[in-house]
PDB file of C-alpha atoms in Angstrom:
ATOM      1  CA  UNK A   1      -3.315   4.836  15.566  1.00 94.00           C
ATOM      2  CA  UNK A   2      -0.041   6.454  15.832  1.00 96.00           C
ATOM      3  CA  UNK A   3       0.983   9.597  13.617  1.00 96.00           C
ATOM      4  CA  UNK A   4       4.812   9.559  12.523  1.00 96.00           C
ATOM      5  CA  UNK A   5       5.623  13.649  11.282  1.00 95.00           C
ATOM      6  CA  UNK A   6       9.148  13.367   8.967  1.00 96.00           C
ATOM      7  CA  UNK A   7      10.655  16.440   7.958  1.00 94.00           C
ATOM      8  CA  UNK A   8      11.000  15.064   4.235  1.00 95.00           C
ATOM      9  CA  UNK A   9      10.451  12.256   1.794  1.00 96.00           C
ATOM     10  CA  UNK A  10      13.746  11.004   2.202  1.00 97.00           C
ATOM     11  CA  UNK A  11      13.860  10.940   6.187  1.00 97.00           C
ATOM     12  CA  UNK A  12       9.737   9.566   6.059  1.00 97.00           C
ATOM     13  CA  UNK A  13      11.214   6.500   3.993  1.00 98.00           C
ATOM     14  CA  UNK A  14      14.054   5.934   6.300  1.00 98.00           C
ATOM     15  CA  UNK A  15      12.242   6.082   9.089  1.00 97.00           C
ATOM     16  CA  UNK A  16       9.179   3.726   7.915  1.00 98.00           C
ATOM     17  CA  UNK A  17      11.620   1.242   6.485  1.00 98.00           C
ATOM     18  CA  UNK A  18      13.363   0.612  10.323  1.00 98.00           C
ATOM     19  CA  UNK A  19      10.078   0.029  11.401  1.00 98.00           C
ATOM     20  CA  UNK A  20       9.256  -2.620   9.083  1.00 98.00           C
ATOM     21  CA  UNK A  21      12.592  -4.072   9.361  1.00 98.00           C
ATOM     22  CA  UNK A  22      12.538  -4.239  13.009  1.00 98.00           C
ATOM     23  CA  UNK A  23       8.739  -6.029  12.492  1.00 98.00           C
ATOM     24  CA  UNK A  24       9.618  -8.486  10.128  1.00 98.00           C
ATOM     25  CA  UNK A  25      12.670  -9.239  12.379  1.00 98.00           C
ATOM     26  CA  UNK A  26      10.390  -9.785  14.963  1.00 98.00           C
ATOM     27  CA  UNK A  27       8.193 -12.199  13.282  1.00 98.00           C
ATOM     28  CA  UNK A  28      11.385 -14.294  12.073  1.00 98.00           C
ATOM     29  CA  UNK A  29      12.016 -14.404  15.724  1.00 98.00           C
ATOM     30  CA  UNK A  30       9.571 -15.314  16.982  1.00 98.00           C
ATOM     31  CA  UNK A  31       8.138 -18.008  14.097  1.00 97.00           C
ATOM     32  CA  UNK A  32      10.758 -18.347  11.474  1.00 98.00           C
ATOM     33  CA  UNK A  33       9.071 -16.238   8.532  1.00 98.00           C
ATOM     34  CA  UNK A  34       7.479 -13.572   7.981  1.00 98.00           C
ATOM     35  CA  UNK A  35       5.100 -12.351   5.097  1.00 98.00           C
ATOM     36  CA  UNK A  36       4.554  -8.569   3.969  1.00 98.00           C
ATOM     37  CA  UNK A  37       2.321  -6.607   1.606  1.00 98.00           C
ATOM     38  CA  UNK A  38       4.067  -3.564  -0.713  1.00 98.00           C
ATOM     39  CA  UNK A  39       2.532  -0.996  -1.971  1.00 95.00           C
ATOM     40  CA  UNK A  40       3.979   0.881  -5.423  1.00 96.00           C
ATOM     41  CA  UNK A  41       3.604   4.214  -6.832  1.00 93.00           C
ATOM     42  CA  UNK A  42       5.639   7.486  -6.757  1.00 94.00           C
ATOM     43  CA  UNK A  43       5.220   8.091  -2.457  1.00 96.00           C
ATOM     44  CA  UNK A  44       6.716   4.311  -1.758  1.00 97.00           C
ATOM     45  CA  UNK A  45       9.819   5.408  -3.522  1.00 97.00           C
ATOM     46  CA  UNK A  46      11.931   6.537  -0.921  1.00 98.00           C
ATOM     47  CA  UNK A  47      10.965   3.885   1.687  1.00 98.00           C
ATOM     48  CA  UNK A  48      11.037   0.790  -0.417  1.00 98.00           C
ATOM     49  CA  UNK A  49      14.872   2.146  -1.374  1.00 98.00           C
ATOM     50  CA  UNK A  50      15.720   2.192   2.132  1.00 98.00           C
ATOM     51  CA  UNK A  51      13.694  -1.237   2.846  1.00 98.00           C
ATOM     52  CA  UNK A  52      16.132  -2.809   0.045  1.00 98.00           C
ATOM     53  CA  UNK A  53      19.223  -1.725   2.147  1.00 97.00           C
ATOM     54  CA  UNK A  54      17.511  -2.520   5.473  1.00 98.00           C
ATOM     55  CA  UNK A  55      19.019  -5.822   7.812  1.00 98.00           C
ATOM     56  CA  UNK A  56      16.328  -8.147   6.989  1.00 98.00           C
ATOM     57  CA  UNK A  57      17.183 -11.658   5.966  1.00 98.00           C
ATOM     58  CA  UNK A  58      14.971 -11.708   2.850  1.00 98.00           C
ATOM     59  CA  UNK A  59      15.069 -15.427   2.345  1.00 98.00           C
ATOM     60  CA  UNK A  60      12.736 -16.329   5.160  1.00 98.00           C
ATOM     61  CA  UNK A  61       9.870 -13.222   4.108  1.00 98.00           C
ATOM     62  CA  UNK A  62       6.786 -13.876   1.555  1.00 98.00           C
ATOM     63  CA  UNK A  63       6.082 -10.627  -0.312  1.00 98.00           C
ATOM     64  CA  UNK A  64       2.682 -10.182  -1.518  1.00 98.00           C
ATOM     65  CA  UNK A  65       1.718  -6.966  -3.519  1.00 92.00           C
ATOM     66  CA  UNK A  66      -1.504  -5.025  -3.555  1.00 96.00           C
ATOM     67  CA  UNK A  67      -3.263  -4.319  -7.109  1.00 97.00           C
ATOM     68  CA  UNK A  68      -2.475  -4.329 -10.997  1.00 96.00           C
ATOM     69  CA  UNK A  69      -4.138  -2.673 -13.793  1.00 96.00           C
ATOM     70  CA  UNK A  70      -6.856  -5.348 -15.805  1.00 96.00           C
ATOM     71  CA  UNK A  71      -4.990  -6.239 -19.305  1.00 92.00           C
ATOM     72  CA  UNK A  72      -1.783  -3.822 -18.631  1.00 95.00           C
ATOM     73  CA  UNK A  73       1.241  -5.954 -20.228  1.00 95.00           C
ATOM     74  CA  UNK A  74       4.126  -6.430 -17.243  1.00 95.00           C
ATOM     75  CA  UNK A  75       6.531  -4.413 -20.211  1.00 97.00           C
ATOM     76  CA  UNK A  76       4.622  -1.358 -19.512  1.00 97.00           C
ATOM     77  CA  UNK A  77       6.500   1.599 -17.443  1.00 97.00           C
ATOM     78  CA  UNK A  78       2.852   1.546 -15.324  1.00 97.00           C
ATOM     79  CA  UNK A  79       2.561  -1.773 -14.479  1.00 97.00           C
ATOM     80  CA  UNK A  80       3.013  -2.774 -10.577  1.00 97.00           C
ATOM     81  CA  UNK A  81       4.936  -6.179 -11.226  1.00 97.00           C
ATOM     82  CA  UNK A  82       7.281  -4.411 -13.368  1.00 97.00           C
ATOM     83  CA  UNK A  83       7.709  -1.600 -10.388  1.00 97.00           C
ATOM     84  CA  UNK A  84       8.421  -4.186  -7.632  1.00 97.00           C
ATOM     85  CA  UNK A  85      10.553  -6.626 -10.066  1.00 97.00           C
ATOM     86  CA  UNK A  86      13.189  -3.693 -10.772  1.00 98.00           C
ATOM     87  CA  UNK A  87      12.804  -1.764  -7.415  1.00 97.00           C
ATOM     88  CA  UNK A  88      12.270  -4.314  -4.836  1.00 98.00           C
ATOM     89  CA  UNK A  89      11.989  -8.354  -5.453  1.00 98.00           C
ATOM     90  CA  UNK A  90      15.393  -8.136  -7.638  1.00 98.00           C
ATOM     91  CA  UNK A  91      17.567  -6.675  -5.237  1.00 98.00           C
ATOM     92  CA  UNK A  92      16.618  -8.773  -2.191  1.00 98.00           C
ATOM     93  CA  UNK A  93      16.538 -12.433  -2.028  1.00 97.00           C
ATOM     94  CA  UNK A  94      13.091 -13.152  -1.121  1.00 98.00           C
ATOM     95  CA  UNK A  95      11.607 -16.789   0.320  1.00 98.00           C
ATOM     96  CA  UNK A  96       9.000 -15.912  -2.370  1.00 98.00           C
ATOM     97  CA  UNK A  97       6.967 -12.749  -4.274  1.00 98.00           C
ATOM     98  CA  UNK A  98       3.250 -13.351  -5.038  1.00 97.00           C
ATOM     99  CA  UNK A  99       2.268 -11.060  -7.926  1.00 96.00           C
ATOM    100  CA  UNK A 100      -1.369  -9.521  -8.785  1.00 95.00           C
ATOM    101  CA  UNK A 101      -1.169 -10.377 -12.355  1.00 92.00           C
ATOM    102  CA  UNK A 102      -4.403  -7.935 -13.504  1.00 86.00           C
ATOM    103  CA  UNK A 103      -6.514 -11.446 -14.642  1.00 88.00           C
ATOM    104  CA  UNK A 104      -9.854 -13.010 -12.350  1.00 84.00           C
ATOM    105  CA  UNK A 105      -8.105 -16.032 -13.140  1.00 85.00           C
ATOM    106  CA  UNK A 106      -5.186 -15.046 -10.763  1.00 91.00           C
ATOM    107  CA  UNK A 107      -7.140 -14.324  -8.183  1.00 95.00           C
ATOM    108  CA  UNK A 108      -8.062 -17.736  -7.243  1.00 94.00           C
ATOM    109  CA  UNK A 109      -4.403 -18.372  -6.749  1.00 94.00           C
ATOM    110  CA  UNK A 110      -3.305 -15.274  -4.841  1.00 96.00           C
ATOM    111  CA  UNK A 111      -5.985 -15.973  -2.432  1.00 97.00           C
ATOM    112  CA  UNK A 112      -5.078 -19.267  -2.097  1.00 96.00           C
ATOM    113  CA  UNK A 113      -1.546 -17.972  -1.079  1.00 97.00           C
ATOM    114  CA  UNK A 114      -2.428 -15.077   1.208  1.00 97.00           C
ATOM    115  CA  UNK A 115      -4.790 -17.178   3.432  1.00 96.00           C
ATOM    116  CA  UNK A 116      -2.406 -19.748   4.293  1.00 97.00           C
ATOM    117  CA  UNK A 117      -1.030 -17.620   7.091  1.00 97.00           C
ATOM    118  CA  UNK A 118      -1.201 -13.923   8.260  1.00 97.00           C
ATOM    119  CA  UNK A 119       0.207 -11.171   7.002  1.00 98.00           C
ATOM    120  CA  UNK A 120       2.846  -9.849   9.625  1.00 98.00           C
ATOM    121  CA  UNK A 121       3.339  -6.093   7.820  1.00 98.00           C
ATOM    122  CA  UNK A 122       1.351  -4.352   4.826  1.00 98.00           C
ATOM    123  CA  UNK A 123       2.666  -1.096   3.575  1.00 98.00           C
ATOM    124  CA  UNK A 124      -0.416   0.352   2.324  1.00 98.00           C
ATOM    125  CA  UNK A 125      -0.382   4.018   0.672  1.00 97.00           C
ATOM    126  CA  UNK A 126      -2.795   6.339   0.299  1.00 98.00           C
ATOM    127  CA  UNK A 127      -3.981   7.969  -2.859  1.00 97.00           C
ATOM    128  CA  UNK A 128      -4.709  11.390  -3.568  1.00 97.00           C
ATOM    129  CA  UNK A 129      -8.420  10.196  -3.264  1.00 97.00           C
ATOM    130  CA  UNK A 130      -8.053   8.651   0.201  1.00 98.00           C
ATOM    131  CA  UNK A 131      -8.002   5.172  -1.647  1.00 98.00           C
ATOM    132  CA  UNK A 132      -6.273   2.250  -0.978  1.00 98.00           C
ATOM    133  CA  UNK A 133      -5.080  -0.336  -3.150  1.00 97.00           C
ATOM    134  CA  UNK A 134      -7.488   0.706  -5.786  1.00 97.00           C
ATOM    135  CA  UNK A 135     -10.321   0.840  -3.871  1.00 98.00           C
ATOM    136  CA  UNK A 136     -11.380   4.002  -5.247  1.00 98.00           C
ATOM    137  CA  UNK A 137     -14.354   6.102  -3.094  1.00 98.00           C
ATOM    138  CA  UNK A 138     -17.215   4.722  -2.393  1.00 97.00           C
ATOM    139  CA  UNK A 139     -14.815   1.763  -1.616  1.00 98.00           C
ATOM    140  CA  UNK A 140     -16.724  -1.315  -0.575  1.00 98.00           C
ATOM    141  CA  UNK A 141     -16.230  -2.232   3.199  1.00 98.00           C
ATOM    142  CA  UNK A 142     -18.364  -5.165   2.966  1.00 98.00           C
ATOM    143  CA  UNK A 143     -16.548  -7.848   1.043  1.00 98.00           C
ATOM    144  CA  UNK A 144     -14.973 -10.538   2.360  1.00 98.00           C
ATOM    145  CA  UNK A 145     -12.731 -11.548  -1.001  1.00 98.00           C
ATOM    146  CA  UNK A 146      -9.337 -11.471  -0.751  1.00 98.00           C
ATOM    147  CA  UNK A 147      -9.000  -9.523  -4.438  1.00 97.00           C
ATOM    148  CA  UNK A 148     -11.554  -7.975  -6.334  1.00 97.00           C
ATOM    149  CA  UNK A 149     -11.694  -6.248  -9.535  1.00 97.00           C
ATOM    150  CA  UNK A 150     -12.627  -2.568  -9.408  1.00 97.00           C
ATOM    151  CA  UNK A 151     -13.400   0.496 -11.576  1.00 97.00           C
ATOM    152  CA  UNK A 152     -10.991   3.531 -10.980  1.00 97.00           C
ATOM    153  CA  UNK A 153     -12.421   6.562 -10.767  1.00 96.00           C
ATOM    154  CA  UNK A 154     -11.318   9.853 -12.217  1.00 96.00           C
ATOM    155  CA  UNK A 155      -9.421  11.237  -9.841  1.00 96.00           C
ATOM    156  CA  UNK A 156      -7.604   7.919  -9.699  1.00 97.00           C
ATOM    157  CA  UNK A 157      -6.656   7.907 -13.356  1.00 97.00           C
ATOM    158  CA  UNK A 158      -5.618  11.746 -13.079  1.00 97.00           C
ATOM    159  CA  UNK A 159      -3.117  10.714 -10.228  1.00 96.00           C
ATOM    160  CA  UNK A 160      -1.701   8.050 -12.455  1.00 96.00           C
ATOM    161  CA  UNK A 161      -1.035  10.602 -15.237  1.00 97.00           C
ATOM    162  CA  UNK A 162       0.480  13.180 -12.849  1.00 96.00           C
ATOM    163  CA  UNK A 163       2.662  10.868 -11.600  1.00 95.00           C
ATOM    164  CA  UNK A 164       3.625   9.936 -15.083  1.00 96.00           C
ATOM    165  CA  UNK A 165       2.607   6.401 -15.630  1.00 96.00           C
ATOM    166  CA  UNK A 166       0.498   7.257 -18.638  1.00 97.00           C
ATOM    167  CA  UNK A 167       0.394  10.192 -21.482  1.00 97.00           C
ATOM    168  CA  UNK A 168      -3.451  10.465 -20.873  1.00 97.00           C
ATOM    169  CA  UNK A 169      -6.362  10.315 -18.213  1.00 97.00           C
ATOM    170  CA  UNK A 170      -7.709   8.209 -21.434  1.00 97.00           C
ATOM    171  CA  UNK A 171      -4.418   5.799 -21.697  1.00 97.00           C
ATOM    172  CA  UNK A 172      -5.359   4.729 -17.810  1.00 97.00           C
ATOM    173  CA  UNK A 173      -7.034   1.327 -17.830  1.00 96.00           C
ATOM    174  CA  UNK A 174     -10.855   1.546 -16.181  1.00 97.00           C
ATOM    175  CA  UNK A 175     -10.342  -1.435 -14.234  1.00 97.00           C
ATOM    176  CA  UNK A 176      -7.858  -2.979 -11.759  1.00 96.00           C
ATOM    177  CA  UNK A 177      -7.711  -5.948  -9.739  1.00 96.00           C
ATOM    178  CA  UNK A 178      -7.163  -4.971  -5.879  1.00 97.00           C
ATOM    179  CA  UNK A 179      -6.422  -6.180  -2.381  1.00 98.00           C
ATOM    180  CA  UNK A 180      -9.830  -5.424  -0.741  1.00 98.00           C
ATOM    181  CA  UNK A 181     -10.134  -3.307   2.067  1.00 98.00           C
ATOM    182  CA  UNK A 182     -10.981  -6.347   4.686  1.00 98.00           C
ATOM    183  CA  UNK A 183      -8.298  -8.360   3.233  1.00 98.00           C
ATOM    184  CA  UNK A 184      -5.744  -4.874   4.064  1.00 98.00           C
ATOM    185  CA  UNK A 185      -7.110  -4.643   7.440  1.00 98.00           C
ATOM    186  CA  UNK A 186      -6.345  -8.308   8.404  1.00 98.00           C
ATOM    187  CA  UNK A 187      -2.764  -7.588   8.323  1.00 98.00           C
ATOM    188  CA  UNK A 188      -0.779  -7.592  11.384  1.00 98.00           C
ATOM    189  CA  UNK A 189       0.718  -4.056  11.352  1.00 98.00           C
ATOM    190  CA  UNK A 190      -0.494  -1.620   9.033  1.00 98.00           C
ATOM    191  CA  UNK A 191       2.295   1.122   8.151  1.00 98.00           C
ATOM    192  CA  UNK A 192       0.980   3.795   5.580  1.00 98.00           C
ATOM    193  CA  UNK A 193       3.603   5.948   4.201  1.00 98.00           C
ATOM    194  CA  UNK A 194       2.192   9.366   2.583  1.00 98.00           C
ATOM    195  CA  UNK A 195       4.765  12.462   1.523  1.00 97.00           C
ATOM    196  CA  UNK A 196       4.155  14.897  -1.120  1.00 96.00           C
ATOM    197  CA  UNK A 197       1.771  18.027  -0.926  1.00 96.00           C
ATOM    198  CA  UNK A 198      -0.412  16.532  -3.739  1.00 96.00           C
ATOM    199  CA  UNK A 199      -1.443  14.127  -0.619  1.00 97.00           C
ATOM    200  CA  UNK A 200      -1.722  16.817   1.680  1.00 96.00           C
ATOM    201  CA  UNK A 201      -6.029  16.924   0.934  1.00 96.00           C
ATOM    202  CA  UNK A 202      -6.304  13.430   1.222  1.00 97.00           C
ATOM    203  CA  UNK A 203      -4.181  13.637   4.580  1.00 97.00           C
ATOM    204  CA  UNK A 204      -6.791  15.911   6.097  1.00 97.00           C
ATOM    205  CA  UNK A 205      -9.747  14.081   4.623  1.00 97.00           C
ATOM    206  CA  UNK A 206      -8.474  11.088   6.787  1.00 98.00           C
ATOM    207  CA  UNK A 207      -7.857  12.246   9.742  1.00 96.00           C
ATOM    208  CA  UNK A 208     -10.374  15.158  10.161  1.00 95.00           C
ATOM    209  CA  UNK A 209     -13.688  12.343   8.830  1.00 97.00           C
ATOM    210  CA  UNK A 210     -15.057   9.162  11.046  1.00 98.00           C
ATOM    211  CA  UNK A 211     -14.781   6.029   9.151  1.00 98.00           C
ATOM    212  CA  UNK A 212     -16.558   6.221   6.084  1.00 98.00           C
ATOM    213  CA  UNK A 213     -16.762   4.235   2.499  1.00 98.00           C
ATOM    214  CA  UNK A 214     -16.639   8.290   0.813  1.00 98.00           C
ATOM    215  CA  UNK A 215     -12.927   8.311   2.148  1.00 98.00           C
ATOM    216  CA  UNK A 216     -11.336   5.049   2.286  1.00 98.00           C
ATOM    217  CA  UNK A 217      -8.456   5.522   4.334  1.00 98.00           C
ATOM    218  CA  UNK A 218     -10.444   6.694   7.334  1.00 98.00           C
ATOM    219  CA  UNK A 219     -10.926   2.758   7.633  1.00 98.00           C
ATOM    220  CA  UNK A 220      -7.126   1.918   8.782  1.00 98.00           C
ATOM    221  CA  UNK A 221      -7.951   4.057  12.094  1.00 98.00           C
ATOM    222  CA  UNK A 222      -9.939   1.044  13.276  1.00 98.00           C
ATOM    223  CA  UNK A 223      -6.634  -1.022  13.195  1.00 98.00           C
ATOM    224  CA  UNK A 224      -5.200  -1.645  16.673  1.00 98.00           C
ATOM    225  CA  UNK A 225      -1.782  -1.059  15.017  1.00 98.00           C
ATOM    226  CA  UNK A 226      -1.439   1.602  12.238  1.00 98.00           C
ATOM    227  CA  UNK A 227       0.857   3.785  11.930  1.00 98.00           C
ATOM    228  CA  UNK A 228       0.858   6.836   9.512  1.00 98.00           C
ATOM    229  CA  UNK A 229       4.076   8.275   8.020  1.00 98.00           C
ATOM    230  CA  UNK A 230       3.976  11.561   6.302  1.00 97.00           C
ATOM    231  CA  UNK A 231       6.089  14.687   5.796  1.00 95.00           C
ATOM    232  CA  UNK A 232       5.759  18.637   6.591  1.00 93.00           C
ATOM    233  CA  UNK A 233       4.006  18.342   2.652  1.00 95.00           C
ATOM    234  CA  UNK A 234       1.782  15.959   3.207  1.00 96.00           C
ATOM    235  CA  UNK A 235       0.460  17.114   6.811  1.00 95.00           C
ATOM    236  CA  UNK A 236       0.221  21.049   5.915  1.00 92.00           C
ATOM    237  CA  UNK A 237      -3.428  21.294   5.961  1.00 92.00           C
ATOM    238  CA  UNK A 238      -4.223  19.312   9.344  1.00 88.00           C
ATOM    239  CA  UNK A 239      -4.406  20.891  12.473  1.00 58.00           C
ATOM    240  CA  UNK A 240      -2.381  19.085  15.243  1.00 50.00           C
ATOM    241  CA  UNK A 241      -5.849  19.812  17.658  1.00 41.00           C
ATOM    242  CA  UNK A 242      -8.004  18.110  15.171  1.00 43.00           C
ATOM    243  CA  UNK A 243      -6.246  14.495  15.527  1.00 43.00           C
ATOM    244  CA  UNK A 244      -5.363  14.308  19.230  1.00 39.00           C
ATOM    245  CA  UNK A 245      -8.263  11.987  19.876  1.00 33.00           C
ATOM    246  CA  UNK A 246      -7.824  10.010  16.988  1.00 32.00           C
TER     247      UNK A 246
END
């Protein structure tokens, strides 16, 4: 585990999107494609801008994304395939973009799709409850599916409000179909990018707990190559002593 400290949002973005870049380079290099998992919400902002302008060529990468909201139309301002479409897959011209459409039946398919080769980079975020994807505390460690559908829990739903994806806690749907943690951890390179002070508890909870279900994040520690990204916001509450050995 390595631990990236950025001064801001914007220079945390900057600097996680040259990484990426340079990895998916490498992969093209080496094999001729190269496939890579995207998070969404307000903290990938800033670094999926600066992925869009990075020297990649797009048309030999596979982008996969990580969860959807169970019955959310793509026309709503909260839904994931709308995020990517206008931030990400229509600005860069990608080899192809495999979308979690919120349905079991599209499971089957994106499974299908993501086991035909590994993933070479997954930018996986962090919520304010130490989840990732949606795999919402106690996440389940266990599972060997590539997607599953999960309940979100209330913290969850309260992040998705105050970042302004819904009016209500009660507007939030209960359920969401999500990368599973196993299926996250079989990527290649892991790069988690995490600004903002609202992140700054789950930040600690990571890195100060041993691997456990209760914080879901503490899992990507195990990963012989993850690398966390977060600001001066994000890392006020850890003590530099307390994550030496980790």
């Amino acid at each position: 585990m390595e631990i990236r400290v950025c001064k801001d949002k914007i220079a945390l973005g900057q600097s996680a999107a040259d990484y990426t870049a340079y990895l998916l380079n490498q992969a093209i290099k080496e094999k001729g494609s190269a496939r890579i998992v995207l998070s969404t919400g307000a903290s990938q902002f800033d670094t999926i801008t600066a992925l869009v302008d990075a020297d990649v060529d797009w048309s030999k990468v596979e982008m996969f994304h990580l969860d959807e909201y169970v019955d959310l139309p793509e026309t709503h301002i909260a839904s994931f395939r709308k995020y990517l479409k206008e931030r990400f897959v229509s600005k860069v011209n990608l080899k192809a973009a495999y979308f979690v459409d919120g349905t079991a039946e599209g499971i089957k398919r994106l499974t299908e799709e993501i086991r035909k080769s590994p993933v070479d980079v997954g930018l996986i975020g962090i919520g304010e409850n130490a989840h990732i994807a949606f795999n919402d505390p106690p996440a389940d460690f266990d599972t060997k599916d590539a997607y599953i559908i999960v309940n979100l829990n209330e913290t969850c739903k309260k992040q998705q409000v105050g970042e302004g994806w819904f009016a209500t806690v009660d507007d939030v749907p209960k359920q969401a179909v999500s990368m599973s943690v196993y299926q996250i951890m079989q990527c290649k390179h892991i790069i988690s990018c995490v600004p903002y002070p609202v992140k700054a508890n789950a930040i600690q909870a990571t890195l100060e707990n041993d691997v456990t279900n209760t914080v879901p994040a503490t899992i990507m520690k195990t990963h012989p190559n993850f690398i966390l990204y977060i600001d001066s916001d994000s890392f006020a509450q850890v003590c530099a002593k307390e994550i030496l050995w980790k």
